[in-house]
Amino acid sequence: TGAQYGRNIPACNDNIISNKFKTASEISFFYPKERKRMKTIRIENNFARVCPGLKIGIIGAQVTNAETDPRLWEQIDDEASRIAAAYKIDEINKRPAIQATRKAYRSFGKDPNRYRVSSEALCRRIIRGLGIYRIDTLVDLINLVSVRSGYSIGAFDADRIEGDTLVLGVGKEGEIFRSIGRGVLNIEGLPVYRDDKGGIGTPTSDEERTKITLDTKNLFVIINAYGEEMPLDETIAFTTGLLRQYASAENLSLIHI
């Protein structure tokens, strides 16, 4: 469906908004129990024209992070075994969600073989026998969701996001982006979410400035479905279930468009 410009969609507490699978140029998202704290995601017009089928899932939650959890890693290992049995290395980029994100990269002039989609990179590590990095509970469970769904997922410390608006657009030449664990990343031609200070997330990597740490208390998650593979509502439900089980998530707010 095409973008519906000028439409604001308020999120509701611990519920999925009813107008699922519609795109919008602007989404207003309230944090649970803090109606004065609102984040708005705005999609630039040129981006919406190139990616009219983009669906976005958003989750906000109060969480408790911790070191890696052995119970969670049993699930991650099971999923890794499934991926390794189901795909060869040259088949991963044919997964619908990954293939669609790679297509978006090409539409903006970016080479997806040089700048891999994060979900593709995780699956390739699994198939090559390298495994997934163990970081902390929140990062690990987001990686699990990404591997299962095929979607690139941005996960941020909400308290580190500058301002009330995130804008989804395309990276520009010379734009500074300090990728987590990779140093400065050339984001020219990459889809990028920006806050008031600059870029915070791309489908390849997120920014150091807003990354999750063990001190993260307020989580902001953006699931980017450039092409659907795992139904978005199921992906959100799977994510929130993991957050409740392993990160003691409370006061969740959810929306998908």
mmCIF file of C-alpha atoms in Angstrom:
data_model
loop_
_atom_site.group_PDB
_atom_site.id
_atom_site.type_symbol
_atom_site.label_atom_id
_atom_site.label_comp_id
_atom_site.label_asym_id
_atom_site.label_seq_id
_atom_site.Cartn_x
_atom_site.Cartn_y
_atom_site.Cartn_z
ATOM 1 C CA THR A 1 0.000 0.000 0.000
ATOM 2 C CA GLY A 2 1.149 3.565 -0.569
ATOM 3 C CA ALA A 3 2.158 6.015 2.118
ATOM 4 C CA GLN A 4 -0.630 7.907 3.869
ATOM 5 C CA TYR A 5 0.898 11.311 4.391
ATOM 6 C CA GLY A 6 0.137 13.446 7.413
ATOM 7 C CA ARG A 7 -1.364 10.622 9.434
ATOM 8 C CA ASN A 8 -0.446 10.407 13.136
ATOM 9 C CA ILE A 9 -0.984 7.064 14.826
ATOM 10 C CA PRO A 10 -0.902 6.963 18.659
ATOM 11 C CA ALA A 11 0.282 3.745 20.243
ATOM 12 C CA CYS A 12 -1.628 1.990 22.967
ATOM 13 C CA ASN A 13 -0.291 0.250 26.048
ATOM 14 C CA ASP A 14 0.479 -3.449 25.699
ATOM 15 C CA ASN A 15 -1.613 -3.752 22.575
ATOM 16 C CA ILE A 16 -1.026 -3.713 18.842
ATOM 17 C CA ILE A 17 -2.543 -0.806 16.980
ATOM 18 C CA SER A 18 -5.540 -1.854 14.896
ATOM 19 C CA ASN A 19 -4.528 -0.372 11.534
ATOM 20 C CA LYS A 20 -1.837 -2.972 10.969
ATOM 21 C CA PHE A 21 0.068 -3.254 7.722
ATOM 22 C CA LYS A 22 -0.665 0.293 6.565
ATOM 23 C CA THR A 23 2.207 2.649 5.935
ATOM 24 C CA ALA A 24 2.308 6.217 7.190
ATOM 25 C CA SER A 25 4.651 9.132 6.730
ATOM 26 C CA GLU A 26 4.525 10.024 10.420
ATOM 27 C CA ILE A 27 3.932 7.822 13.441
ATOM 28 C CA SER A 28 3.532 9.186 16.967
ATOM 29 C CA PHE A 29 4.578 6.753 19.670
ATOM 30 C CA PHE A 30 3.873 7.265 23.373
ATOM 31 C CA TYR A 31 5.941 5.647 26.064
ATOM 32 C CA PRO A 32 3.850 3.538 28.449
ATOM 33 C CA LYS A 33 2.580 5.392 31.512
ATOM 34 C CA GLU A 34 4.449 8.511 30.377
ATOM 35 C CA ARG A 35 2.051 10.173 27.963
ATOM 36 C CA LYS A 36 4.165 13.326 27.925
ATOM 37 C CA ARG A 37 7.126 11.368 26.546
ATOM 38 C CA MET A 38 6.430 10.848 22.881
ATOM 39 C CA LYS A 39 8.578 9.752 19.970
ATOM 40 C CA THR A 40 7.523 10.490 16.421
ATOM 41 C CA ILE A 41 8.935 8.584 13.456
ATOM 42 C CA ARG A 42 8.738 10.517 10.206
ATOM 43 C CA ILE A 43 9.514 8.977 6.825
ATOM 44 C CA GLU A 44 11.024 11.317 4.251
ATOM 45 C CA ASN A 45 8.939 11.611 1.082
ATOM 46 C CA ASN A 46 11.700 10.431 -1.271
ATOM 47 C CA PHE A 47 12.293 7.384 0.915
ATOM 48 C CA ALA A 48 8.597 6.477 1.006
ATOM 49 C CA ARG A 49 8.395 6.688 -2.773
ATOM 50 C CA VAL A 50 11.287 4.240 -3.215
ATOM 51 C CA CYS A 51 10.127 1.847 -0.476
ATOM 52 C CA PRO A 52 6.306 2.071 -0.490
ATOM 53 C CA GLY A 53 5.911 -1.457 0.884
ATOM 54 C CA LEU A 54 7.996 -0.893 4.014
ATOM 55 C CA LYS A 55 6.265 -2.059 7.190
ATOM 56 C CA ILE A 56 7.555 -1.018 10.584
ATOM 57 C CA GLY A 57 7.034 -2.545 14.017
ATOM 58 C CA ILE A 58 7.844 -0.467 17.097
ATOM 59 C CA ILE A 59 8.211 -1.638 20.674
ATOM 60 C CA GLY A 60 8.848 0.475 23.756
ATOM 61 C CA ALA A 61 9.424 -1.141 27.134
ATOM 62 C CA GLN A 62 10.915 -0.686 30.551
ATOM 63 C CA VAL A 63 13.495 -3.439 30.918
ATOM 64 C CA THR A 64 16.225 -4.908 33.073
ATOM 65 C CA ASN A 65 19.313 -5.945 31.131
ATOM 66 C CA ALA A 66 21.885 -8.483 32.286
ATOM 67 C CA GLU A 67 24.790 -10.581 31.108
ATOM 68 C CA THR A 68 24.044 -13.375 28.643
ATOM 69 C CA ASP A 69 21.359 -15.807 29.805
ATOM 70 C CA PRO A 70 21.970 -19.578 29.408
ATOM 71 C CA ARG A 71 18.229 -20.244 28.931
ATOM 72 C CA LEU A 72 18.065 -17.716 26.121
ATOM 73 C CA TRP A 73 21.109 -19.227 24.503
ATOM 74 C CA GLU A 74 19.394 -22.609 24.353
ATOM 75 C CA GLN A 75 16.799 -20.944 22.107
ATOM 76 C CA ILE A 76 19.479 -19.170 20.085
ATOM 77 C CA ASP A 77 21.374 -22.425 19.553
ATOM 78 C CA ASP A 78 18.183 -24.186 18.442
ATOM 79 C CA GLU A 79 17.452 -21.410 15.946
ATOM 80 C CA ALA A 80 21.042 -21.478 14.702
ATOM 81 C CA SER A 81 20.742 -25.220 14.084
ATOM 82 C CA ARG A 82 17.538 -24.635 12.113
ATOM 83 C CA ILE A 83 19.167 -21.961 9.950
ATOM 84 C CA ALA A 84 22.269 -24.087 9.322
ATOM 85 C CA ALA A 85 20.108 -27.021 8.234
ATOM 86 C CA ALA A 86 17.763 -24.970 6.047
ATOM 87 C CA TYR A 87 20.172 -22.790 4.048
ATOM 88 C CA LYS A 88 23.452 -22.845 2.209
ATOM 89 C CA ILE A 89 25.627 -19.733 2.390
ATOM 90 C CA ASP A 90 24.581 -18.574 -1.084
ATOM 91 C CA GLU A 91 20.878 -18.999 -0.262
ATOM 92 C CA ILE A 92 20.673 -16.650 2.694
ATOM 93 C CA ASN A 93 20.297 -13.549 0.551
ATOM 94 C CA LYS A 94 17.269 -15.173 -1.116
ATOM 95 C CA ARG A 95 15.243 -15.100 2.108
ATOM 96 C CA PRO A 96 12.332 -12.737 1.326
ATOM 97 C CA ALA A 97 13.043 -10.249 4.122
ATOM 98 C CA ILE A 98 16.759 -10.091 3.359
ATOM 99 C CA GLN A 99 16.270 -9.985 -0.396
ATOM 100 C CA ALA A 100 13.844 -7.061 -0.072
ATOM 101 C CA THR A 101 16.232 -5.095 2.140
ATOM 102 C CA ARG A 102 19.070 -5.704 -0.314
ATOM 103 C CA LYS A 103 16.812 -4.421 -3.080
ATOM 104 C CA ALA A 104 16.268 -1.221 -1.085
ATOM 105 C CA TYR A 105 20.041 -0.813 -0.787
ATOM 106 C CA ARG A 106 20.439 -1.099 -4.554
ATOM 107 C CA SER A 107 17.615 1.387 -5.093
ATOM 108 C CA PHE A 108 19.609 3.954 -3.127
ATOM 109 C CA GLY A 109 22.896 3.070 -4.844
ATOM 110 C CA LYS A 110 24.439 0.937 -2.081
ATOM 111 C CA ASP A 111 26.131 -2.411 -2.695
ATOM 112 C CA PRO A 112 24.500 -4.985 -0.366
ATOM 113 C CA ASN A 113 27.394 -7.390 -0.827
ATOM 114 C CA ARG A 114 29.816 -4.843 0.620
ATOM 115 C CA TYR A 115 27.437 -3.469 3.245
ATOM 116 C CA ARG A 116 25.495 -6.490 4.395
ATOM 117 C CA VAL A 117 22.090 -6.382 6.013
ATOM 118 C CA SER A 118 22.531 -7.253 9.714
ATOM 119 C CA SER A 119 20.177 -10.256 9.607
ATOM 120 C CA GLU A 120 22.047 -11.610 6.584
ATOM 121 C CA ALA A 121 25.392 -11.142 8.326
ATOM 122 C CA LEU A 122 24.150 -13.024 11.404
ATOM 123 C CA CYS A 123 22.852 -15.931 9.324
ATOM 124 C CA ARG A 124 26.076 -16.106 7.328
ATOM 125 C CA ARG A 125 28.058 -16.353 10.566
ATOM 126 C CA ILE A 126 25.874 -19.260 11.645
ATOM 127 C CA ILE A 127 26.281 -21.158 8.382
ATOM 128 C CA ARG A 128 30.033 -20.572 8.396
ATOM 129 C CA GLY A 129 30.197 -22.096 11.883
ATOM 130 C CA LEU A 130 31.276 -18.865 13.560
ATOM 131 C CA GLY A 131 28.200 -18.503 15.749
ATOM 132 C CA ILE A 132 26.614 -15.307 17.022
ATOM 133 C CA TYR A 133 28.440 -12.913 19.312
ATOM 134 C CA ARG A 134 27.387 -13.074 22.958
ATOM 135 C CA ILE A 135 26.856 -9.483 24.105
ATOM 136 C CA ASP A 136 24.145 -9.169 26.749
ATOM 137 C CA THR A 137 20.588 -10.372 27.187
ATOM 138 C CA LEU A 138 18.853 -7.563 25.288
ATOM 139 C CA VAL A 139 21.218 -7.608 22.326
ATOM 140 C CA ASP A 140 21.223 -11.403 22.217
ATOM 141 C CA LEU A 141 17.436 -11.686 22.119
ATOM 142 C CA ILE A 142 17.143 -9.027 19.421
ATOM 143 C CA ASN A 143 19.671 -10.997 17.378
ATOM 144 C CA LEU A 144 17.539 -14.108 17.855
ATOM 145 C CA VAL A 145 14.485 -12.299 16.510
ATOM 146 C CA SER A 146 16.484 -10.976 13.558
ATOM 147 C CA VAL A 147 17.777 -14.428 12.640
ATOM 148 C CA ARG A 148 14.346 -16.033 12.883
ATOM 149 C CA SER A 149 12.434 -13.299 11.061
ATOM 150 C CA GLY A 150 15.059 -12.177 8.551
ATOM 151 C CA TYR A 151 14.390 -8.537 9.466
ATOM 152 C CA SER A 152 16.914 -5.859 10.299
ATOM 153 C CA ILE A 153 16.057 -4.629 13.791
ATOM 154 C CA GLY A 154 17.220 -1.426 15.439
ATOM 155 C CA ALA A 155 17.378 -1.618 19.222
ATOM 156 C CA PHE A 156 18.230 1.542 21.150
ATOM 157 C CA ASP A 157 18.570 2.929 24.639
ATOM 158 C CA ALA A 158 15.617 5.312 24.514
ATOM 159 C CA ASP A 159 17.199 7.626 27.077
ATOM 160 C CA ARG A 160 20.114 8.249 24.704
ATOM 161 C CA ILE A 161 17.954 9.326 21.784
ATOM 162 C CA GLU A 162 18.125 13.091 21.272
ATOM 163 C CA GLY A 163 14.809 14.880 20.779
ATOM 164 C CA ASP A 164 11.311 13.602 20.153
ATOM 165 C CA THR A 165 11.499 12.816 16.435
ATOM 166 C CA LEU A 166 13.266 10.114 14.434
ATOM 167 C CA VAL A 167 13.440 10.656 10.677
ATOM 168 C CA LEU A 168 13.880 7.743 8.282
ATOM 169 C CA GLY A 169 15.821 8.791 5.212
ATOM 170 C CA VAL A 170 18.952 8.001 3.216
ATOM 171 C CA GLY A 171 22.539 8.474 4.358
ATOM 172 C CA LYS A 172 24.486 11.350 2.825
ATOM 173 C CA GLU A 173 28.070 11.677 1.664
ATOM 174 C CA GLY A 174 30.404 12.462 4.551
ATOM 175 C CA GLU A 175 27.784 11.853 7.236
ATOM 176 C CA ILE A 176 29.499 10.643 10.418
ATOM 177 C CA PHE A 177 28.185 7.378 11.803
ATOM 178 C CA ARG A 178 30.149 5.433 14.434
ATOM 179 C CA SER A 179 28.982 1.890 13.977
ATOM 180 C CA ILE A 180 28.882 -0.441 16.985
ATOM 181 C CA GLY A 181 32.092 -2.447 17.026
ATOM 182 C CA ARG A 182 33.079 -1.352 13.498
ATOM 183 C CA GLY A 183 34.232 2.230 13.767
ATOM 184 C CA VAL A 184 33.135 4.868 11.271
ATOM 185 C CA LEU A 185 30.701 3.431 8.728
ATOM 186 C CA ASN A 186 30.079 4.993 5.316
ATOM 187 C CA ILE A 187 26.281 5.304 5.408
ATOM 188 C CA GLU A 188 25.922 7.187 2.114
ATOM 189 C CA GLY A 189 23.050 5.428 0.337
ATOM 190 C CA LEU A 190 21.977 3.401 3.385
ATOM 191 C CA PRO A 191 18.532 3.725 4.956
ATOM 192 C CA VAL A 192 19.093 5.585 8.229
ATOM 193 C CA TYR A 193 17.070 6.721 11.205
ATOM 194 C CA ARG A 194 18.208 10.105 12.537
ATOM 195 C CA ASP A 195 17.468 11.843 15.820
ATOM 196 C CA ASP A 196 18.176 15.516 16.518
ATOM 197 C CA LYS A 197 21.909 14.838 16.694
ATOM 198 C CA GLY A 198 22.386 12.514 13.715
ATOM 199 C CA GLY A 199 22.101 8.927 12.545
ATOM 200 C CA ILE A 200 21.336 6.222 15.085
ATOM 201 C CA GLY A 201 20.421 3.153 13.068
ATOM 202 C CA THR A 202 20.787 1.496 9.645
ATOM 203 C CA PRO A 203 19.919 -2.044 8.497
ATOM 204 C CA THR A 204 23.661 -2.773 8.553
ATOM 205 C CA SER A 205 24.527 -1.474 12.018
ATOM 206 C CA ASP A 206 23.405 0.847 14.798
ATOM 207 C CA GLU A 207 25.338 3.791 16.250
ATOM 208 C CA GLU A 208 27.520 3.689 19.354
ATOM 209 C CA ARG A 209 25.848 6.759 20.837
ATOM 210 C CA THR A 210 22.437 5.148 21.350
ATOM 211 C CA LYS A 211 23.468 1.514 21.787
ATOM 212 C CA ILE A 212 22.099 -0.805 24.450
ATOM 213 C CA THR A 213 24.237 -1.292 27.562
ATOM 214 C CA LEU A 214 23.801 -3.172 30.806
ATOM 215 C CA ASP A 215 22.453 0.090 32.249
ATOM 216 C CA THR A 216 19.639 0.400 29.690
ATOM 217 C CA LYS A 217 16.272 0.813 31.400
ATOM 218 C CA ASN A 218 14.079 2.107 28.569
ATOM 219 C CA LEU A 219 14.228 0.171 25.320
ATOM 220 C CA PHE A 220 13.137 1.366 21.880
ATOM 221 C CA VAL A 221 12.950 -1.264 19.120
ATOM 222 C CA ILE A 222 12.257 -0.731 15.415
ATOM 223 C CA ILE A 223 11.571 -3.799 13.252
ATOM 224 C CA ASN A 224 12.081 -3.001 9.562
ATOM 225 C CA ALA A 225 10.180 -5.208 7.121
ATOM 226 C CA TYR A 226 11.105 -4.116 3.600
ATOM 227 C CA GLY A 227 9.501 -7.360 2.432
ATOM 228 C CA GLU A 228 7.454 -9.635 4.636
ATOM 229 C CA GLU A 229 8.716 -13.053 5.683
ATOM 230 C CA MET A 230 7.633 -13.758 9.252
ATOM 231 C CA PRO A 231 4.297 -11.917 9.735
ATOM 232 C CA LEU A 232 5.016 -8.635 11.473
ATOM 233 C CA ASP A 233 2.469 -9.149 14.241
ATOM 234 C CA GLU A 234 4.024 -12.557 14.989
ATOM 235 C CA THR A 235 7.476 -10.973 15.030
ATOM 236 C CA ILE A 236 6.319 -8.351 17.521
ATOM 237 C CA ALA A 237 4.651 -10.995 19.698
ATOM 238 C CA PHE A 238 7.786 -13.161 19.636
ATOM 239 C CA THR A 239 9.944 -10.174 20.591
ATOM 240 C CA THR A 240 7.713 -9.047 23.454
ATOM 241 C CA GLY A 241 7.527 -12.606 24.769
ATOM 242 C CA LEU A 242 11.324 -12.785 24.907
ATOM 243 C CA LEU A 243 11.504 -9.357 26.550
ATOM 244 C CA ARG A 244 9.062 -10.411 29.254
ATOM 245 C CA GLN A 245 10.791 -13.734 29.838
ATOM 246 C CA TYR A 246 14.404 -12.607 29.866
ATOM 247 C CA ALA A 247 14.420 -8.842 30.487
ATOM 248 C CA SER A 248 11.497 -8.501 32.924
ATOM 249 C CA ALA A 249 9.830 -6.129 30.464
ATOM 250 C CA GLU A 250 6.996 -4.015 31.813
ATOM 251 C CA ASN A 251 4.636 -1.380 30.424
ATOM 252 C CA LEU A 252 5.116 -2.347 26.812
ATOM 253 C CA SER A 253 3.783 -0.139 24.032
ATOM 254 C CA LEU A 254 3.484 -1.599 20.570
ATOM 255 C CA ILE A 255 2.596 -0.378 17.114
ATOM 256 C CA HIS A 256 2.938 -1.736 13.604
ATOM 257 C CA ILE A 257 2.098 -0.054 10.335
#
